[in-house]
């Protein structure tokens, strides 16, 4: 191994690039930081950089010529050297497996004639086998085992190879050649990164490897990060990865996967910004090798801002730039390098502004030195490290002009922060968001306070170490240097640090807020539905009355009306409500929690207590109506209920939120649902991306019946969008119901990738299809099986036999099993002695349990040539009954018959309630008194949480039932403090 660096250095001296500043990737490859960097360096003309997959044909042709030229000349020594070089050189993300390396070699061979191509391929295959044998036998330090193959990661680092004990961590028990499959048969195996699929962000060369940095920031294994990058580059959705590629991501959950994707996007954005900054500086002619190297080392926007700051041109220019224009830069450098030769009097030029007096010259030198100090990397690293170990506080106070321009009511909301001070390491995320909102409203003034002790220690370190003159400096020159340090610290460094601290605090708080919003939204969307009931939805109101809507168990609108309960007509309206409930046999009332909710609830509770609705046993529940008014005037509501008044649409929406929360809430923009915290203050791009991903995750995991679902629900399935959902609905209306999943391929705009992503989350009810198929041949005039056959026949032309197969109902289409695993499912059924007609029945579960009792799931998976996770999905799909909905395990709405008033509460009273919203400072609980009580976050401890529910973080979510004790009641402010006793 010691000969390799010398060889690389010799090549570097003999062959030089023609233009070192022509392209920044050439300089990055030629940088020489240490021996480790030299060991992998080779001239650009000889060996192209291979950290990223080559995308242009020209680069592939160059590499092809290199392989052709060098391979025949290899003797025994050069072969061994090449093997070592291959093991130590970086490997691109797309070149992580042997199969992909063979694919690259195959691409280069296409440049030759057909006759030579076959001959060369045989020779290279033999040579490759010899090299692999020599590697496995002669290099135990790199491999670790005799049959070790190159791991499936984006880069092969020496230290990583030493840490990993076996290839199983990378390939899950199979060799890369067997596991790296294409989409034709990808049952639980890594998805191949196709050639040319990388975006422009991937083409930007940096001095750091994206997989390694991603692993460091997310604390996730290298091979997992490499697999995640491949999966995302191949346009796989998070729900698809979580369910059908879980072994590739080491069983990460959806939130962790979203966090990795967000970090990956940030790294790519940094690389793209670095690329544009390099091009801009090159155009200005200010690029140097040292600057290029520093830019390519940047991993964050803050580092990039710091490195590129000296090369930004302002409209007026900084004080340092104006001093440099006067020619004082040489004096500043002379003060540091050789102060004995510096004579400031020689720079005096009478009549020239800025040079007419000695004081002006001293000030100009001071500004240049201050700018140099503030932009020095070592200096900034020292002060940042110093601040990490010192007390830095953030303070907020009431702005002086707030009382004149802002409403007093708004000022009162920030009473806690009008004289607030806290260490930046201890401040809570919700406090940061509250302070930022108060500052944006011009109610608060915020500042970061850095103590004088930090300044004194900083100046002492600079004078003794970093900025100490290299010779004896006269007292007046040392005074200039001290003034420069003081000016740099106060005017440049402190504002920079304050911006960094506040940006970091705000970024962390926003991410935490978005994550909490996402957790609340998921729990709300997965609230257990209440099927099979006729419901009356009530949208309360005073002057304009209470809007009523009665919906059937299938969500059809049966009746709408308006009653005036709070205008002196309550008794007469009660008879009307009773008649409606009796006529439609409705015993469940759903009341929205908006205006007049408390009075409406008391009205119904009084009637129920007096048994007014006999013989019906009527119950009611309160549901959040957040976003209902926005939805009622939306284009979606107008399309769905065109003849209905917008005021009545909200009552329909309120009732449907209990019947099927997921199907109704997806119609509303997530940030209007009302389960977040400061959601309007955080990054709207991050918020929308996260919430849309969570909605897609929830809808996909619940699944949709393709033949009865709405277009709005369908567009949230993984792999689909608004246009594809519309095309599916149009196809269904034109050709009748879908007989099986394969017919999705006939829908316009639904290609192989979209089908792969969505197929596993779409259900086809077999009872409905059998009824439809049996009535289809006799019904020639309507939408029937024959109509579907006509379209399929048009698509397939003369291949009638294939059309017949396509239209055959498949019982597996009602399960969560992906079509790519159907052949494995059939083999598993044969293995346990089951049939397709037993899917979802008790005897199927018995046969599965019997087989698992004889042999482990891992052994059965190996026998079926698949993975344990894929087999687990198959067993779940076969054992779950038709129409299975995992939301039934979640909490249902709390139905009540009576009411409790706020005045009835007493300190120490134990009550049950339902969580409405969770924030970073506490949990809001509905205890049935019209006002939400607050459980402080300090009361939510691990011992009080339910052990049966899997929790990613310590917290409660909307819909969970809790037992609480009243700690304090503030009737004038309508505030109730609660203590959490346990989760029910």
JSON list of N, CA and C in Angstrom, two decimals, residues 366-424:
[
{"chain": "A", "resi": 366, "resn": "UNK", "atom": "N", "xyz": [-7.37, 50.19, 10.73]},
{"chain": "A", "resi": 366, "resn": "UNK", "atom": "CA", "xyz": [-8.17, 49.48, 11.73]},
{"chain": "A", "resi": 366, "resn": "UNK", "atom": "C", "xyz": [-9.35, 48.76, 11.07]},
{"chain": "A", "resi": 367, "resn": "UNK", "atom": "N", "xyz": [-10.02, 49.41, 10.12]},
{"chain": "A", "resi": 367, "resn": "UNK", "atom": "CA", "xyz": [-11.17, 48.78, 9.44]},
{"chain": "A", "resi": 367, "resn": "UNK", "atom": "C", "xyz": [-10.74, 47.56, 8.63]},
{"chain": "A", "resi": 368, "resn": "UNK", "atom": "N", "xyz": [-9.57, 47.65, 7.99]},
{"chain": "A", "resi": 368, "resn": "UNK", "atom": "CA", "xyz": [-9.08, 46.51, 7.20]},
{"chain": "A", "resi": 368, "resn": "UNK", "atom": "C", "xyz": [-8.75, 45.34, 8.12]},
{"chain": "A", "resi": 369, "resn": "UNK", "atom": "N", "xyz": [-8.06, 45.63, 9.23]},
{"chain": "A", "resi": 369, "resn": "UNK", "atom": "CA", "xyz": [-7.72, 44.56, 10.16]},
{"chain": "A", "resi": 369, "resn": "UNK", "atom": "C", "xyz": [-8.98, 43.94, 10.78]},
{"chain": "A", "resi": 370, "resn": "UNK", "atom": "N", "xyz": [-9.96, 44.78, 11.11]},
{"chain": "A", "resi": 370, "resn": "UNK", "atom": "CA", "xyz": [-11.21, 44.26, 11.69]},
{"chain": "A", "resi": 370, "resn": "UNK", "atom": "C", "xyz": [-11.92, 43.33, 10.71]},
{"chain": "A", "resi": 371, "resn": "UNK", "atom": "N", "xyz": [-11.89, 43.69, 9.44]},
{"chain": "A", "resi": 371, "resn": "UNK", "atom": "CA", "xyz": [-12.53, 42.84, 8.43]},
{"chain": "A", "resi": 371, "resn": "UNK", "atom": "C", "xyz": [-11.78, 41.52, 8.27]},
{"chain": "A", "resi": 372, "resn": "UNK", "atom": "N", "xyz": [-10.45, 41.57, 8.31]},
{"chain": "A", "resi": 372, "resn": "UNK", "atom": "CA", "xyz": [-9.65, 40.35, 8.21]},
{"chain": "A", "resi": 372, "resn": "UNK", "atom": "C", "xyz": [-9.92, 39.42, 9.40]},
{"chain": "A", "resi": 373, "resn": "UNK", "atom": "N", "xyz": [-10.01, 40.01, 10.59]},
{"chain": "A", "resi": 373, "resn": "UNK", "atom": "CA", "xyz": [-10.25, 39.20, 11.79]},
{"chain": "A", "resi": 373, "resn": "UNK", "atom": "C", "xyz": [-11.63, 38.55, 11.73]},
{"chain": "A", "resi": 374, "resn": "UNK", "atom": "N", "xyz": [-12.62, 39.30, 11.31]},
{"chain": "A", "resi": 374, "resn": "UNK", "atom": "CA", "xyz": [-14.00, 38.80, 11.31]},
{"chain": "A", "resi": 374, "resn": "UNK", "atom": "C", "xyz": [-14.23, 37.72, 10.26]},
{"chain": "A", "resi": 375, "resn": "UNK", "atom": "N", "xyz": [-13.37, 37.64, 9.25]},
{"chain": "A", "resi": 375, "resn": "UNK", "atom": "CA", "xyz": [-13.57, 36.66, 8.19]},
{"chain": "A", "resi": 375, "resn": "UNK", "atom": "C", "xyz": [-12.54, 35.54, 8.22]},
{"chain": "A", "resi": 376, "resn": "UNK", "atom": "N", "xyz": [-11.76, 35.51, 9.28]},
{"chain": "A", "resi": 376, "resn": "UNK", "atom": "CA", "xyz": [-10.77, 34.44, 9.42]},
{"chain": "A", "resi": 376, "resn": "UNK", "atom": "C", "xyz": [-11.44, 33.20, 10.01]},
{"chain": "A", "resi": 377, "resn": "UNK", "atom": "N", "xyz": [-11.24, 32.07, 9.37]},
{"chain": "A", "resi": 377, "resn": "UNK", "atom": "CA", "xyz": [-11.92, 30.84, 9.78]},
{"chain": "A", "resi": 377, "resn": "UNK", "atom": "C", "xyz": [-11.49, 30.39, 11.16]},
{"chain": "A", "resi": 378, "resn": "UNK", "atom": "N", "xyz": [-10.18, 30.41, 11.46]},
{"chain": "A", "resi": 378, "resn": "UNK", "atom": "CA", "xyz": [-9.70, 29.97, 12.76]},
{"chain": "A", "resi": 378, "resn": "UNK", "atom": "C", "xyz": [-10.23, 30.85, 13.88]},
{"chain": "A", "resi": 379, "resn": "UNK", "atom": "N", "xyz": [-10.29, 32.15, 13.62]},
{"chain": "A", "resi": 379, "resn": "UNK", "atom": "CA", "xyz": [-10.80, 33.08, 14.63]},
{"chain": "A", "resi": 379, "resn": "UNK", "atom": "C", "xyz": [-12.27, 32.81, 14.93]},
{"chain": "A", "resi": 380, "resn": "UNK", "atom": "N", "xyz": [-13.06, 32.62, 13.89]},
{"chain": "A", "resi": 380, "resn": "UNK", "atom": "CA", "xyz": [-14.49, 32.37, 14.09]},
{"chain": "A", "resi": 380, "resn": "UNK", "atom": "C", "xyz": [-14.71, 31.02, 14.76]},
{"chain": "A", "resi": 381, "resn": "UNK", "atom": "N", "xyz": [-13.91, 30.03, 14.41]},
{"chain": "A", "resi": 381, "resn": "UNK", "atom": "CA", "xyz": [-14.04, 28.73, 15.08]},
{"chain": "A", "resi": 381, "resn": "UNK", "atom": "C", "xyz": [-13.76, 28.84, 16.57]},
{"chain": "A", "resi": 382, "resn": "UNK", "atom": "N", "xyz": [-12.77, 29.67, 16.92]},
{"chain": "A", "resi": 382, "resn": "UNK", "atom": "CA", "xyz": [-12.43, 29.85, 18.34]},
{"chain": "A", "resi": 382, "resn": "UNK", "atom": "C", "xyz": [-13.57, 30.53, 19.09]},
{"chain": "A", "resi": 383, "resn": "UNK", "atom": "N", "xyz": [-14.11, 31.60, 18.53]},
{"chain": "A", "resi": 383, "resn": "UNK", "atom": "CA", "xyz": [-15.17, 32.33, 19.24]},
{"chain": "A", "resi": 383, "resn": "UNK", "atom": "C", "xyz": [-16.45, 31.50, 19.32]},
{"chain": "A", "resi": 384, "resn": "UNK", "atom": "N", "xyz": [-16.72, 30.69, 18.29]},
{"chain": "A", "resi": 384, "resn": "UNK", "atom": "CA", "xyz": [-17.91, 29.82, 18.35]},
{"chain": "A", "resi": 384, "resn": "UNK", "atom": "C", "xyz": [-17.74, 28.75, 19.43]},
{"chain": "A", "resi": 385, "resn": "UNK", "atom": "N", "xyz": [-16.55, 28.17, 19.50]},
{"chain": "A", "resi": 385, "resn": "UNK", "atom": "CA", "xyz": [-16.29, 27.17, 20.53]},
{"chain": "A", "resi": 385, "resn": "UNK", "atom": "C", "xyz": [-16.33, 27.80, 21.91]},
{"chain": "A", "resi": 386, "resn": "UNK", "atom": "N", "xyz": [-15.86, 29.02, 22.00]},
{"chain": "A", "resi": 386, "resn": "UNK", "atom": "CA", "xyz": [-15.88, 29.72, 23.29]},
{"chain": "A", "resi": 386, "resn": "UNK", "atom": "C", "xyz": [-17.31, 29.97, 23.75]},
{"chain": "A", "resi": 387, "resn": "UNK", "atom": "N", "xyz": [-18.17, 30.33, 22.82]},
{"chain": "A", "resi": 387, "resn": "UNK", "atom": "CA", "xyz": [-19.58, 30.60, 23.17]},
{"chain": "A", "resi": 387, "resn": "UNK", "atom": "C", "xyz": [-20.31, 29.34, 23.58]},
{"chain": "A", "resi": 388, "resn": "UNK", "atom": "N", "xyz": [-19.84, 28.19, 23.09]},
{"chain": "A", "resi": 388, "resn": "UNK", "atom": "CA", "xyz": [-20.47, 26.93, 23.47]},
{"chain": "A", "resi": 388, "resn": "UNK", "atom": "C", "xyz": [-20.29, 26.63, 24.95]},
{"chain": "A", "resi": 389, "resn": "UNK", "atom": "N", "xyz": [-19.26, 27.19, 25.55]},
{"chain": "A", "resi": 389, "resn": "UNK", "atom": "CA", "xyz": [-18.96, 26.89, 26.95]},
{"chain": "A", "resi": 389, "resn": "UNK", "atom": "C", "xyz": [-19.18, 28.10, 27.86]},
{"chain": "A", "resi": 390, "resn": "UNK", "atom": "N", "xyz": [-19.78, 29.14, 27.37]},
{"chain": "A", "resi": 390, "resn": "UNK", "atom": "CA", "xyz": [-20.04, 30.34, 28.17]},
{"chain": "A", "resi": 390, "resn": "UNK", "atom": "C", "xyz": [-21.54, 30.63, 28.19]},
{"chain": "A", "resi": 391, "resn": "UNK", "atom": "N", "xyz": [-21.94, 31.47, 29.11]},
{"chain": "A", "resi": 391, "resn": "UNK", "atom": "CA", "xyz": [-23.36, 31.81, 29.27]},
{"chain": "A", "resi": 391, "resn": "UNK", "atom": "C", "xyz": [-23.76, 32.83, 28.21]},
{"chain": "A", "resi": 392, "resn": "UNK", "atom": "N", "xyz": [-24.58, 32.42, 27.29]},
{"chain": "A", "resi": 392, "resn": "UNK", "atom": "CA", "xyz": [-25.14, 33.30, 26.27]},
{"chain": "A", "resi": 392, "resn": "UNK", "atom": "C", "xyz": [-26.66, 33.29, 26.45]},
{"chain": "A", "resi": 393, "resn": "UNK", "atom": "N", "xyz": [-27.27, 34.43, 26.61]},
{"chain": "A", "resi": 393, "resn": "UNK", "atom": "CA", "xyz": [-28.70, 34.47, 26.87]},
{"chain": "A", "resi": 393, "resn": "UNK", "atom": "C", "xyz": [-29.42, 35.26, 25.78]},
{"chain": "A", "resi": 394, "resn": "UNK", "atom": "N", "xyz": [-30.69, 34.93, 25.59]},
{"chain": "A", "resi": 394, "resn": "UNK", "atom": "CA", "xyz": [-31.56, 35.66, 24.68]},
{"chain": "A", "resi": 394, "resn": "UNK", "atom": "C", "xyz": [-32.57, 36.41, 25.53]},
{"chain": "A", "resi": 395, "resn": "UNK", "atom": "N", "xyz": [-32.77, 37.68, 25.22]},
{"chain": "A", "resi": 395, "resn": "UNK", "atom": "CA", "xyz": [-33.62, 38.55, 26.03]},
{"chain": "A", "resi": 395, "resn": "UNK", "atom": "C", "xyz": [-34.69, 39.17, 25.14]},
{"chain": "A", "resi": 396, "resn": "UNK", "atom": "N", "xyz": [-35.88, 39.34, 25.72]},
{"chain": "A", "resi": 396, "resn": "UNK", "atom": "CA", "xyz": [-36.97, 40.02, 25.02]},
{"chain": "A", "resi": 396, "resn": "UNK", "atom": "C", "xyz": [-37.62, 41.01, 25.98]},
{"chain": "A", "resi": 397, "resn": "UNK", "atom": "N", "xyz": [-38.04, 42.12, 25.43]},
{"chain": "A", "resi": 397, "resn": "UNK", "atom": "CA", "xyz": [-38.68, 43.16, 26.23]},
{"chain": "A", "resi": 397, "resn": "UNK", "atom": "C", "xyz": [-39.74, 43.85, 25.38]},
{"chain": "A", "resi": 398, "resn": "UNK", "atom": "N", "xyz": [-40.60, 44.57, 26.03]},
{"chain": "A", "resi": 398, "resn": "UNK", "atom": "CA", "xyz": [-41.69, 45.26, 25.33]},
{"chain": "A", "resi": 398, "resn": "UNK", "atom": "C", "xyz": [-41.13, 46.40, 24.49]},
{"chain": "A", "resi": 399, "resn": "UNK", "atom": "N", "xyz": [-41.48, 46.43, 23.23]},
{"chain": "A", "resi": 399, "resn": "UNK", "atom": "CA", "xyz": [-41.00, 47.49, 22.34]},
{"chain": "A", "resi": 399, "resn": "UNK", "atom": "C", "xyz": [-41.60, 48.83, 22.74]},
{"chain": "A", "resi": 400, "resn": "UNK", "atom": "N", "xyz": [-40.84, 49.88, 22.57]},
{"chain": "A", "resi": 400, "resn": "UNK", "atom": "CA", "xyz": [-41.28, 51.21, 23.01]},
{"chain": "A", "resi": 400, "resn": "UNK", "atom": "C", "xyz": [-42.46, 51.73, 22.20]},
{"chain": "A", "resi": 401, "resn": "UNK", "atom": "N", "xyz": [-42.52, 51.36, 20.94]},
{"chain": "A", "resi": 401, "resn": "UNK", "atom": "CA", "xyz": [-43.58, 51.89, 20.07]},
{"chain": "A", "resi": 401, "resn": "UNK", "atom": "C", "xyz": [-44.79, 50.96, 20.01]},
{"chain": "A", "resi": 402, "resn": "UNK", "atom": "N", "xyz": [-44.74, 49.83, 20.74]},
{"chain": "A", "resi": 402, "resn": "UNK", "atom": "CA", "xyz": [-45.81, 48.85, 20.61]},
{"chain": "A", "resi": 402, "resn": "UNK", "atom": "C", "xyz": [-47.14, 49.39, 21.12]},
{"chain": "A", "resi": 403, "resn": "UNK", "atom": "N", "xyz": [-47.11, 50.19, 22.20]},
{"chain": "A", "resi": 403, "resn": "UNK", "atom": "CA", "xyz": [-48.36, 50.67, 22.77]},
{"chain": "A", "resi": 403, "resn": "UNK", "atom": "C", "xyz": [-49.09, 51.63, 21.85]},
{"chain": "A", "resi": 404, "resn": "UNK", "atom": "N", "xyz": [-48.39, 52.25, 20.93]},
{"chain": "A", "resi": 404, "resn": "UNK", "atom": "CA", "xyz": [-49.01, 53.22, 20.03]},
{"chain": "A", "resi": 404, "resn": "UNK", "atom": "C", "xyz": [-49.61, 52.55, 18.79]},
{"chain": "A", "resi": 405, "resn": "UNK", "atom": "N", "xyz": [-48.96, 51.55, 18.27]},
{"chain": "A", "resi": 405, "resn": "UNK", "atom": "CA", "xyz": [-49.36, 50.99, 16.98]},
{"chain": "A", "resi": 405, "resn": "UNK", "atom": "C", "xyz": [-50.06, 49.64, 17.06]},
{"chain": "A", "resi": 406, "resn": "UNK", "atom": "N", "xyz": [-50.07, 49.02, 18.24]},
{"chain": "A", "resi": 406, "resn": "UNK", "atom": "CA", "xyz": [-50.59, 47.66, 18.35]},
{"chain": "A", "resi": 406, "resn": "UNK", "atom": "C", "xyz": [-51.74, 47.63, 19.34]},
{"chain": "A", "resi": 407, "resn": "UNK", "atom": "N", "xyz": [-52.69, 46.75, 19.08]},
{"chain": "A", "resi": 407, "resn": "UNK", "atom": "CA", "xyz": [-53.84, 46.57, 19.96]},
{"chain": "A", "resi": 407, "resn": "UNK", "atom": "C", "xyz": [-53.38, 46.08, 21.33]},
{"chain": "A", "resi": 408, "resn": "UNK", "atom": "N", "xyz": [-53.99, 46.63, 22.39]},
{"chain": "A", "resi": 408, "resn": "UNK", "atom": "CA", "xyz": [-53.60, 46.22, 23.74]},
{"chain": "A", "resi": 408, "resn": "UNK", "atom": "C", "xyz": [-53.88, 44.75, 23.99]},
{"chain": "A", "resi": 409, "resn": "UNK", "atom": "N", "xyz": [-54.90, 44.22, 23.35]},
{"chain": "A", "resi": 409, "resn": "UNK", "atom": "CA", "xyz": [-55.21, 42.80, 23.51]},
{"chain": "A", "resi": 409, "resn": "UNK", "atom": "C", "xyz": [-54.08, 41.93, 22.99]},
{"chain": "A", "resi": 410, "resn": "UNK", "atom": "N", "xyz": [-53.49, 42.35, 21.87]},
{"chain": "A", "resi": 410, "resn": "UNK", "atom": "CA", "xyz": [-52.36, 41.60, 21.33]},
{"chain": "A", "resi": 410, "resn": "UNK", "atom": "C", "xyz": [-51.13, 41.71, 22.23]},
{"chain": "A", "resi": 411, "resn": "UNK", "atom": "N", "xyz": [-50.95, 42.88, 22.83]},
{"chain": "A", "resi": 411, "resn": "UNK", "atom": "CA", "xyz": [-49.81, 43.06, 23.74]},
{"chain": "A", "resi": 411, "resn": "UNK", "atom": "C", "xyz": [-49.95, 42.14, 24.94]},
{"chain": "A", "resi": 412, "resn": "UNK", "atom": "N", "xyz": [-51.17, 41.96, 25.43]},
{"chain": "A", "resi": 412, "resn": "UNK", "atom": "CA", "xyz": [-51.40, 41.11, 26.59]},
{"chain": "A", "resi": 412, "resn": "UNK", "atom": "C", "xyz": [-51.05, 39.65, 26.34]},
{"chain": "A", "resi": 413, "resn": "UNK", "atom": "N", "xyz": [-51.11, 39.22, 25.09]},
{"chain": "A", "resi": 413, "resn": "UNK", "atom": "CA", "xyz": [-50.78, 37.82, 24.76]},
{"chain": "A", "resi": 413, "resn": "UNK", "atom": "C", "xyz": [-49.31, 37.51, 25.00]},
{"chain": "A", "resi": 414, "resn": "UNK", "atom": "N", "xyz": [-48.48, 38.56, 24.99]},
{"chain": "A", "resi": 414, "resn": "UNK", "atom": "CA", "xyz": [-47.03, 38.36, 25.15]},
{"chain": "A", "resi": 414, "resn": "UNK", "atom": "C", "xyz": [-46.56, 38.87, 26.51]},
{"chain": "A", "resi": 415, "resn": "UNK", "atom": "N", "xyz": [-47.45, 38.77, 27.48]},
{"chain": "A", "resi": 415, "resn": "UNK", "atom": "CA", "xyz": [-47.11, 39.26, 28.83]},
{"chain": "A", "resi": 415, "resn": "UNK", "atom": "C", "xyz": [-45.93, 38.49, 29.42]},
{"chain": "A", "resi": 416, "resn": "UNK", "atom": "N", "xyz": [-45.84, 37.20, 29.12]},
{"chain": "A", "resi": 416, "resn": "UNK", "atom": "CA", "xyz": [-44.76, 36.38, 29.67]},
{"chain": "A", "resi": 416, "resn": "UNK", "atom": "C", "xyz": [-43.39, 36.77, 29.12]},
{"chain": "A", "resi": 417, "resn": "UNK", "atom": "N", "xyz": [-43.37, 37.41, 27.97]},
{"chain": "A", "resi": 417, "resn": "UNK", "atom": "CA", "xyz": [-42.10, 37.68, 27.28]},
{"chain": "A", "resi": 417, "resn": "UNK", "atom": "C", "xyz": [-41.75, 39.17, 27.27]},
{"chain": "A", "resi": 418, "resn": "UNK", "atom": "N", "xyz": [-42.44, 39.98, 28.10]},
{"chain": "A", "resi": 418, "resn": "UNK", "atom": "CA", "xyz": [-42.15, 41.42, 28.12]},
{"chain": "A", "resi": 418, "resn": "UNK", "atom": "C", "xyz": [-40.92, 41.75, 28.95]},
{"chain": "A", "resi": 419, "resn": "UNK", "atom": "N", "xyz": [-40.47, 40.81, 29.77]},
{"chain": "A", "resi": 419, "resn": "UNK", "atom": "CA", "xyz": [-39.22, 40.97, 30.50]},
{"chain": "A", "resi": 419, "resn": "UNK", "atom": "C", "xyz": [-38.61, 39.59, 30.68]},
{"chain": "A", "resi": 420, "resn": "UNK", "atom": "N", "xyz": [-38.21, 39.02, 29.56]},
{"chain": "A", "resi": 420, "resn": "UNK", "atom": "CA", "xyz": [-37.84, 37.60, 29.51]},
{"chain": "A", "resi": 420, "resn": "UNK", "atom": "C", "xyz": [-36.35, 37.47, 29.24]},
{"chain": "A", "resi": 421, "resn": "UNK", "atom": "N", "xyz": [-35.71, 36.49, 29.91]},
{"chain": "A", "resi": 421, "resn": "UNK", "atom": "CA", "xyz": [-34.30, 36.21, 29.68]},
{"chain": "A", "resi": 421, "resn": "UNK", "atom": "C", "xyz": [-34.06, 34.73, 29.94]},
{"chain": "A", "resi": 422, "resn": "UNK", "atom": "N", "xyz": [-33.30, 34.09, 29.06]},
{"chain": "A", "resi": 422, "resn": "UNK", "atom": "CA", "xyz": [-33.06, 32.65, 29.19]},
{"chain": "A", "resi": 422, "resn": "UNK", "atom": "C", "xyz": [-31.78, 32.27, 28.45]},
{"chain": "A", "resi": 423, "resn": "UNK", "atom": "N", "xyz": [-31.07, 31.29, 28.98]},
{"chain": "A", "resi": 423, "resn": "UNK", "atom": "CA", "xyz": [-29.89, 30.75, 28.32]},
{"chain": "A", "resi": 423, "resn": "UNK", "atom": "C", "xyz": [-30.30, 30.10, 27.00]},
{"chain": "A", "resi": 424, "resn": "UNK", "atom": "N", "xyz": [-29.55, 30.34, 25.94]},
{"chain": "A", "resi": 424, "resn": "UNK", "atom": "CA", "xyz": [-29.94, 29.82, 24.63]},
{"chain": "A", "resi": 424, "resn": "UNK", "atom": "C", "xyz": [-29.87, 28.29, 24.59]}
]
